[in-house]
Amino acid sequence: MKIAILSRNASLYSTRRLKEAAEQRGHEVKILDVLKCYMNINADRPSIHYQGQELEQFDAVIPRIGASVTFYGCSVLRQLEMMGCYTFNPSAAITRARDKLRSLQLLSGKGVGMPITGFACKPGDVPDLIDMVGGAPLVIKLLEGTQGIGVVLAETRKAAESVLEAFMGLKANIMVQEFIEEAKGADIRCFVIGDKVIAAMKRQAKEGEFRSNLHRGGKAQLIRISPEERKTAVASAKAMGLHVAGVDLLRSERGPLVMEVNSSPGLAGIELATGKDVADMLIQYIENNHHKKIQTRERG
């Protein structure tokens, strides 16, 4: 197959591993900086151009679209979809998952457990918003934040009010969540491919920190998850319409709670913590499902 990887940086661990795994299985791979792609949108023959030339037709595309380029990246992916290119994560599903508020609303509609979450836009609503999530301590999150940036733990009601009013004064979109104290600064990243959790790791925040992101100094280790956690992770990815996802869970007294569903999960942490060749599993999934798509098209 001819496979395109949409990635802004060819030297990133995930991008390199996917390219290596695809080439080892005999595929031809091209890495495309999504911001260097531009589109010819027409009814007869839609196309994508790159650095002055029209791109060849690809059989499959692997989207590694960063949060900061979601809008343009999904536009390019949508164009490739229109051209008949297979992708395990459709552009609509990526857009859905990137909207933190919408994704939680979708999970709520499917009955998936999550921390109690509040959302408001006026300072006058702050007192009730704090009460809604059980009071302080509580977590305040910027909807546009990634990798733990824009996430604040407010340990007192006064601190929560000050931070919320400051964010609202800056016209920032924020949500408030209950603080799950029993999680003790740890979460579980479940790597979902298709309808299975193929790998899972525990991420533990460093001392004095409540955010467990590896980018913020968190440590990762292999973990065995429960059937309920496995079921929750798969249901969460399915609710977003994602076939490949990183689902972040907290262990709480009332069962697993979903924090986030990531449409472009990194491979470094999960491969190093579990020793599994996740990149190869992803390429195998593409092979199997691309062939199914061709067979369905031929039958139709």
JSON list of C-alpha atoms in Angstrom, two decimals, residues 16 34 42 50-51 81 107 142 150 152 156 177 186-187 193 200 220 229 231 233 254 268:
[
{"chain": "A", "resi": 16, "resn": "ARG", "atom": "CA", "xyz": [9.29, 7.53, 13.04]},
{"chain": "A", "resi": 34, "resn": "VAL", "atom": "CA", "xyz": [-0.18, 19.05, 7.01]},
{"chain": "A", "resi": 42, "resn": "ASN", "atom": "CA", "xyz": [-14.03, 20.53, -7.08]},
{"chain": "A", "resi": 50, "resn": "TYR", "atom": "CA", "xyz": [2.22, 19.73, -1.76]},
{"chain": "A", "resi": 51, "resn": "GLN", "atom": "CA", "xyz": [5.16, 22.05, -2.34]},
{"chain": "A", "resi": 81, "resn": "GLU", "atom": "CA", "xyz": [-11.32, 10.95, 2.56]},
{"chain": "A", "resi": 107, "resn": "LEU", "atom": "CA", "xyz": [-19.75, 10.18, 26.82]},
{"chain": "A", "resi": 142, "resn": "LEU", "atom": "CA", "xyz": [-8.99, 25.33, 29.66]},
{"chain": "A", "resi": 150, "resn": "GLY", "atom": "CA", "xyz": [-4.12, 25.07, 31.28]},
{"chain": "A", "resi": 152, "resn": "VAL", "atom": "CA", "xyz": [-5.25, 24.12, 37.59]},
{"chain": "A", "resi": 156, "resn": "THR", "atom": "CA", "xyz": [-9.78, 26.23, 48.39]},
{"chain": "A", "resi": 177, "resn": "GLN", "atom": "CA", "xyz": [-14.38, 19.15, 37.42]},
{"chain": "A", "resi": 186, "resn": "ALA", "atom": "CA", "xyz": [-2.29, 8.71, 38.89]},
{"chain": "A", "resi": 187, "resn": "ASP", "atom": "CA", "xyz": [-4.26, 7.86, 35.79]},
{"chain": "A", "resi": 193, "resn": "ILE", "atom": "CA", "xyz": [-7.30, -0.31, 18.52]},
{"chain": "A", "resi": 200, "resn": "ALA", "atom": "CA", "xyz": [-2.34, -0.03, 29.13]},
{"chain": "A", "resi": 220, "resn": "ALA", "atom": "CA", "xyz": [4.79, 5.37, 33.30]},
{"chain": "A", "resi": 229, "resn": "GLU", "atom": "CA", "xyz": [-11.87, -0.47, 32.78]},
{"chain": "A", "resi": 231, "resn": "LYS", "atom": "CA", "xyz": [-15.06, -2.04, 28.65]},
{"chain": "A", "resi": 233, "resn": "ALA", "atom": "CA", "xyz": [-12.12, 2.48, 27.36]},
{"chain": "A", "resi": 254, "resn": "ARG", "atom": "CA", "xyz": [-17.37, 4.58, 42.07]},
{"chain": "A", "resi": 268, "resn": "ALA", "atom": "CA", "xyz": [6.64, 6.51, 23.08]}
]
